[in-house]
Short mmCIF file of C-alpha atoms in Angstrom, two decimals:
data_model
loop_
_atom_site.label_atom_id
_atom_site.label_comp_id
_atom_site.label_asym_id
_atom_site.label_seq_id
_atom_site.Cartn_x
_atom_site.Cartn_y
_atom_site.Cartn_z
CA MET X 8 10.91 186.43 53.37
CA PRO X 9 11.53 188.80 50.40
CA LYS X 10 8.94 188.63 47.66
CA THR X 11 9.72 187.93 44.02
CA ILE X 12 8.75 189.83 40.89
CA GLY X 13 8.53 187.74 37.73
CA THR X 14 9.06 188.94 34.18
CA HIS X 15 10.21 187.33 30.95
CA SER X 16 13.75 186.33 30.07
CA GLY X 17 15.55 187.17 26.83
CA THR X 18 15.38 190.56 25.12
CA PHE X 19 13.93 193.17 27.44
CA HIS X 20 12.01 196.39 26.82
CA CYS X 21 11.34 199.67 28.54
CA ASP X 22 7.88 198.74 29.80
CA GLU X 23 8.81 195.78 32.04
CA ALA X 24 11.97 197.57 33.22
CA LEU X 25 9.88 200.51 34.43
CA ALA X 26 7.18 198.20 35.81
CA CYS X 27 9.75 196.36 37.95
CA TYR X 28 11.30 199.63 39.11
CA MET X 29 7.93 201.00 40.21
CA LEU X 30 7.04 197.83 42.11
CA ARG X 31 10.34 197.91 43.98
CA ARG X 32 9.52 201.41 45.24
CA LEU X 33 6.58 199.96 47.16
CA ASP X 34 6.95 198.69 50.72
CA ASP X 35 5.57 195.27 49.73
CA TYR X 36 8.26 194.75 47.08
CA LYS X 37 11.11 196.94 48.34
CA ASP X 38 13.59 194.08 48.79
CA SER X 39 12.15 191.82 46.14
CA LYS X 40 14.19 189.78 43.68
CA VAL X 41 13.40 190.01 39.97
CA VAL X 42 13.12 186.57 38.37
CA ARG X 43 13.39 186.56 34.58
CA SER X 44 11.92 183.43 33.01
CA ARG X 45 9.37 182.18 30.50
CA ASP X 46 8.83 178.93 32.38
CA PRO X 47 5.22 178.88 33.67
CA ALA X 48 6.20 176.77 36.69
CA THR X 49 8.88 179.29 37.68
CA LEU X 50 6.55 182.24 37.19
CA ASP X 51 3.87 180.54 39.29
CA THR X 52 6.21 180.78 42.28
CA CYS X 53 6.47 184.57 41.95
CA ASP X 54 4.38 186.92 44.07
CA ILE X 55 3.68 189.24 41.15
CA VAL X 56 4.30 188.84 37.40
CA VAL X 57 4.60 191.52 34.71
CA ASP X 58 4.79 191.41 30.90
CA VAL X 59 4.58 187.63 30.58
CA GLY X 60 2.12 184.80 31.21
CA GLY X 61 -0.79 185.85 29.02
CA VAL X 62 -2.95 186.98 31.96
CA TYR X 63 -4.12 190.33 33.27
CA ASP X 64 -5.78 189.91 36.64
CA HIS X 65 -5.24 192.42 39.40
CA GLU X 66 -6.51 190.10 42.14
CA SER X 67 -3.90 187.46 41.33
CA LYS X 68 -1.25 190.13 40.58
CA ARG X 69 -0.68 189.15 36.98
CA TYR X 70 -0.05 192.03 34.57
CA ASP X 71 0.53 190.91 31.00
CA HIS X 72 -0.79 192.75 27.92
CA HIS X 73 0.12 190.40 25.05
CA GLN X 74 -2.89 188.10 25.21
CA ARG X 75 -5.61 188.07 22.59
CA GLY X 76 -8.52 190.36 23.43
CA PHE X 77 -6.56 192.62 25.80
CA ASP X 78 -7.63 196.24 25.33
CA GLU X 79 -7.13 198.07 28.61
CA GLN X 80 -6.59 201.83 28.76
CA PHE X 81 -5.50 204.07 31.62
CA SER X 82 -8.89 205.81 31.69
CA SER X 83 -11.68 206.89 29.37
CA ASP X 84 -9.59 209.99 28.52
CA PHE X 85 -6.95 207.87 26.73
CA LYS X 86 -6.96 205.56 23.72
CA THR X 87 -3.50 203.99 24.02
CA LYS X 88 -3.48 200.34 25.04
CA LEU X 89 -1.51 199.70 28.21
CA SER X 90 1.78 197.86 28.39
CA SER X 91 3.04 196.25 31.58
CA ALA X 92 4.32 199.67 32.67
CA GLY X 93 0.87 201.21 32.21
CA LEU X 94 -0.83 198.33 34.01
CA VAL X 95 1.44 198.58 37.03
CA TYR X 96 1.14 202.36 37.02
CA LYS X 97 -2.65 202.22 36.78
CA HIS X 98 -2.93 200.07 39.90
CA TYR X 99 0.07 201.24 41.95
CA GLY X 100 1.07 204.61 40.49
CA LYS X 101 -0.29 206.77 43.30
CA ASP X 102 1.58 204.73 45.90
CA VAL X 103 4.76 204.95 43.83
CA ILE X 104 4.40 208.74 43.64
CA ARG X 105 3.85 208.92 47.40
CA ALA X 106 6.95 206.79 47.98
CA ILE X 107 9.16 208.94 45.74
CA LEU X 108 7.85 212.12 47.41
CA ALA X 109 7.90 210.73 50.95
CA ASP X 110 10.00 213.66 52.22
CA GLU X 111 7.82 216.32 50.59
CA LYS X 112 4.53 217.88 51.64
CA ILE X 113 2.11 216.73 48.95
CA SER X 114 -1.67 216.66 49.41
CA GLU X 115 -3.88 213.86 48.14
CA GLY X 116 -5.39 216.26 45.62
CA GLU X 117 -1.92 216.98 44.30
CA VAL X 118 -1.12 213.25 44.14
CA GLU X 119 -4.20 212.84 41.92
CA ILE X 120 -3.06 215.64 39.62
CA LEU X 121 0.45 214.17 39.42
CA TYR X 122 -0.91 210.67 38.80
CA ASN X 123 -2.75 211.82 35.67
CA LYS X 124 -0.02 214.20 34.50
CA LEU X 125 2.74 211.59 34.75
CA TYR X 126 0.73 209.07 32.79
CA GLU X 127 0.04 211.59 30.04
CA SER X 128 3.60 212.93 29.87
CA PHE X 129 5.71 209.83 30.62
CA VAL X 130 4.07 206.43 30.94
CA GLU X 131 1.71 206.66 27.95
CA GLY X 132 4.63 207.10 25.57
CA ILE X 133 6.17 203.86 26.83
CA ASP X 134 2.82 202.09 26.44
CA GLY X 135 2.50 203.38 22.90
CA VAL X 136 5.98 202.35 21.78
CA ASP X 137 5.70 198.86 23.27
CA ASN X 138 2.31 198.28 21.64
CA GLY X 139 3.36 199.71 18.28
CA VAL X 140 0.98 202.68 18.46
CA SER X 141 2.15 205.53 16.24
CA ARG X 142 1.94 209.10 17.50
CA TYR X 143 0.56 210.28 14.15
CA PRO X 144 -1.17 208.81 11.10
CA GLU X 145 0.92 206.26 9.20
CA ASP X 146 0.56 208.13 5.90
CA ILE X 147 2.57 211.07 7.26
CA GLN X 148 6.28 210.88 6.45
CA PRO X 149 8.40 211.97 9.46
CA ALA X 150 10.60 214.98 8.74
CA TYR X 151 13.54 213.36 10.58
CA LYS X 152 14.50 210.25 12.53
CA GLU X 153 14.37 210.20 16.31
CA SER X 154 16.23 207.48 18.22
CA THR X 155 16.94 209.04 21.60
CA SER X 156 13.72 208.18 23.47
CA LEU X 157 13.83 206.26 26.73
CA SER X 158 12.41 203.17 25.02
CA ALA X 159 15.14 203.34 22.37
CA ARG X 160 17.91 203.76 24.92
CA VAL X 161 16.67 200.83 26.98
CA GLY X 162 16.56 198.73 23.82
CA ARG X 163 20.24 199.49 23.21
CA LEU X 164 21.15 197.91 26.54
CA ASN X 165 20.39 194.53 24.96
CA PRO X 166 23.37 192.81 23.29
CA TRP X 167 24.00 193.39 19.62
CA TRP X 168 23.04 190.56 17.32
CA ASN X 169 26.70 189.61 16.84
CA GLU X 170 28.01 189.79 20.41
CA PRO X 171 27.70 187.35 23.33
CA GLU X 172 24.68 187.88 25.59
CA GLY X 173 26.76 187.99 28.74
CA ASP X 174 24.84 188.54 31.98
CA MET X 175 21.33 189.46 30.82
CA ASP X 176 20.12 189.97 34.39
CA ALA X 177 22.85 192.58 34.91
CA ARG X 178 21.82 194.29 31.69
CA PHE X 179 18.19 194.30 32.85
CA ALA X 180 19.25 195.79 36.18
CA LYS X 181 20.80 198.69 34.22
CA ALA X 182 17.51 199.08 32.35
CA MET X 183 15.58 199.28 35.62
CA GLU X 184 18.05 201.86 36.91
CA MET X 185 17.81 203.94 33.73
CA THR X 186 14.01 203.96 33.54
CA GLY X 187 13.69 204.47 37.28
CA GLU X 188 16.03 207.43 37.43
CA GLU X 189 14.19 209.21 34.63
CA PHE X 190 10.79 208.43 36.12
CA ARG X 191 11.88 209.60 39.57
CA GLU X 192 13.24 212.84 38.10
CA ARG X 193 9.95 213.49 36.31
CA VAL X 194 7.94 212.83 39.46
CA ARG X 195 10.05 215.32 41.39
CA TYR X 196 9.97 217.88 38.59
CA PHE X 197 6.21 217.81 38.22
CA ALA X 198 5.68 217.87 41.98
CA LEU X 199 8.23 220.51 42.93
CA ALA X 200 8.46 222.74 39.82
CA TRP X 201 5.54 222.16 37.46
CA LEU X 202 2.79 222.01 40.09
CA PRO X 203 3.83 225.21 41.94
CA GLY X 204 3.95 226.91 38.53
CA ARG X 205 0.21 226.35 38.09
CA LYS X 206 -0.55 228.70 40.98
CA ILE X 207 1.51 231.46 39.37
CA VAL X 208 -0.20 230.94 36.02
CA GLU X 209 -3.66 230.93 37.60
CA GLN X 210 -3.00 234.21 39.41
CA SER X 211 -1.61 235.88 36.29
CA PHE X 212 -4.43 234.54 34.14
CA GLU X 213 -7.00 236.11 36.46
CA LYS X 214 -5.25 239.50 36.12
CA ARG X 215 -4.92 239.41 32.33
CA PHE X 216 -7.47 242.20 31.72
CA ASP X 217 -5.40 244.45 34.00
CA ILE X 218 -2.50 243.98 31.57
CA ASP X 219 -4.42 244.58 28.35
CA ALA X 220 -8.09 245.16 27.59
CA SER X 221 -8.06 242.35 25.03
CA GLY X 222 -7.46 239.74 27.75
CA GLN X 223 -5.07 238.02 25.33
CA ILE X 224 -1.79 238.92 27.05
CA VAL X 225 -0.67 237.29 30.29
CA LEU X 226 2.24 238.67 32.33
CA PHE X 227 4.25 236.64 34.84
CA ASP X 228 6.38 238.45 37.42
CA GLN X 229 8.71 235.45 37.37
CA PHE X 230 9.30 232.69 34.84
CA CYS X 231 7.65 229.33 35.41
CA PRO X 232 6.51 226.38 33.25
CA TRP X 233 3.36 227.85 31.70
CA LYS X 234 2.37 226.14 28.44
CA ASP X 235 0.54 223.14 29.92
CA HIS X 236 -1.12 225.30 32.54
CA ILE X 237 -2.34 227.90 30.05
CA ASP X 238 -3.85 225.13 27.95
CA THR X 239 -5.62 223.52 30.93
CA ILE X 240 -6.88 226.80 32.38
CA GLU X 241 -8.17 227.89 28.97
CA GLU X 242 -10.06 224.60 28.56
CA GLU X 243 -11.75 225.23 31.89
CA MET X 244 -12.55 228.83 30.83
CA LEU X 245 -13.95 227.79 27.46
CA GLU X 246 -16.25 225.22 29.05
CA LYS X 247 -17.90 228.10 30.92
CA ASN X 248 -17.64 230.65 28.12
CA PRO X 249 -17.04 229.23 24.59
CA GLU X 250 -16.73 232.75 23.18
CA ALA X 251 -13.86 233.79 25.46
CA ALA X 252 -10.68 234.99 23.72
CA LYS X 253 -7.65 232.73 23.91
CA ILE X 254 -4.26 233.91 25.15
CA LEU X 255 -1.89 234.89 22.34
CA TYR X 256 1.20 236.18 24.18
CA VAL X 257 2.89 235.76 27.54
CA LEU X 258 5.49 238.08 29.09
CA TYR X 259 8.08 237.18 31.71
CA PRO X 260 11.51 238.34 32.97
CA ASP X 261 14.56 236.36 31.86
CA THR X 262 17.74 235.55 33.79
CA SER X 263 19.40 238.84 32.76
CA ASN X 264 16.48 240.93 34.08
CA ALA X 265 15.35 241.76 30.56
CA TRP X 266 11.85 240.72 29.43
CA ARG X 267 10.61 238.15 26.95
CA VAL X 268 7.44 238.16 24.88
CA GLN X 269 6.48 234.70 23.69
CA ALA X 270 3.72 233.61 21.35
CA VAL X 271 1.48 230.87 22.76
CA PRO X 272 1.70 227.62 20.76
CA GLU X 273 -1.44 226.21 19.17
CA ARG X 274 -1.18 223.35 21.65
CA PRO X 275 1.46 222.20 24.16
CA GLY X 276 4.39 220.66 22.30
CA SER X 277 3.55 222.33 18.99
CA PHE X 278 6.10 224.48 17.18
CA LYS X 279 3.29 226.46 15.53
CA SER X 280 2.18 229.63 17.31
CA ARG X 281 -1.40 230.86 17.52
CA ARG X 282 -0.20 234.29 16.38
CA PRO X 283 3.54 234.63 15.72
CA LEU X 284 5.22 237.95 16.28
CA PRO X 285 5.00 240.15 13.14
CA GLU X 286 6.83 239.06 10.01
CA ALA X 287 8.36 242.54 9.56
CA TRP X 288 10.22 242.21 12.89
CA ARG X 289 11.54 238.67 12.59
CA GLY X 290 15.29 238.17 12.57
CA LEU X 291 16.00 241.79 13.58
CA ARG X 292 17.97 242.85 16.66
CA ASP X 293 18.71 245.85 18.83
CA GLU X 294 18.49 249.29 17.16
CA ALA X 295 17.31 247.91 13.83
CA LEU X 296 14.41 246.20 15.57
CA SER X 297 13.59 249.25 17.72
CA GLU X 298 13.51 251.44 14.62
CA ARG X 299 11.33 248.99 12.66
CA SER X 300 8.88 248.35 15.52
CA GLY X 301 8.79 251.82 17.01
CA VAL X 302 9.49 250.35 20.45
CA GLU X 303 12.56 251.41 22.44
CA GLY X 304 14.88 248.90 24.09
CA CYS X 305 14.35 245.96 21.73
CA ILE X 306 16.80 243.06 21.91
CA PHE X 307 15.62 240.55 19.30
CA ILE X 308 12.76 238.78 17.57
CA HIS X 309 13.44 235.16 16.61
CA GLN X 310 13.28 234.51 12.88
CA ALA X 311 10.46 232.01 13.47
CA GLY X 312 8.46 234.67 15.31
CA PHE X 313 7.73 232.65 18.42
CA ILE X 314 9.75 234.72 20.91
CA GLY X 315 11.37 238.12 21.32
CA GLY X 316 13.03 240.28 23.94
CA ASN X 317 13.08 243.82 25.25
CA LYS X 318 15.11 245.50 27.96
CA THR X 319 12.01 246.51 29.94
CA ARG X 320 8.63 245.18 31.00
CA ASP X 321 6.85 248.08 29.32
CA GLY X 322 8.79 247.54 26.10
CA ALA X 323 7.89 243.85 25.98
CA LEU X 324 4.27 244.71 26.68
CA GLU X 325 4.23 247.26 23.86
CA LEU X 326 5.64 244.66 21.46
CA ALA X 327 2.86 242.27 22.46
CA ARG X 328 0.13 244.89 22.13
CA LYS X 329 1.31 245.93 18.67
CA SER X 330 1.51 242.28 17.62
CA LEU X 331 -2.19 241.80 18.35
CA THR X 332 -3.06 243.91 15.29
CA MET X 333 -0.12 243.13 12.95
CA ASP X 334 0.60 240.15 10.72
#
């Protein structure tokens, strides 16, 4: 007999939509029906309940986060309180990842890496929004409004205040589909693109002193996602040697077989570079840039100084080396 997943009726949110999607990826709940109710008697008949009921108890498969005194985090590395999505992910996330990647060759060590990465990069944001946790101090005025997040888009699947509710279960099914598709895509991306990129970054990082004596320039023979990996590898390096120099520039070929030189951001996701490309070069292109920099084959330097291009590997490397000593 198919099992049932219980969650609350009425207005829905991203966290329980994702929680229900994840549960239905598991063998135990693959064909389960989602029952949306706030009636305790109805919820008591469900095999597992998320985001309603006022109880968090893994043994009895109850995963609510609204009750007084609840203060569960994903691990000691995180401060954000869990929502129903985070609770389900904490207990079943590894199995969900294995299910999504069933046709791929993924080791248990890689599952562990993905489990932590996907919480940090996907699930935690949903937990934070649902629990009203701001990403930055409240006294900071945002520079612009942002309303395109997954949580916001799920919220817009609810009826407007002045339109009939219609079939709320059908609307919730769309929410599960939306959150699930994005989560599945992220799982596959991190497993099949991001994770292989780490090996490339590690190899290039180890060879950095062969590229420049400063050890602050890393060269990739092919482009790959590198910002997260550089940050993680540097943390590991600095634990062993706190005085080690951080990476300032990375070089890689682009799709036209030219080369890019990119300044490393202060941290992943930041728009501020550790050492932007020189002010005197910014906004220049082609011959004007080559003449100003003294480097042949220049293509451009972005006006913000975070990236530039040269026709050759050696030209990009020369731009990076000169940038180490220029403001």
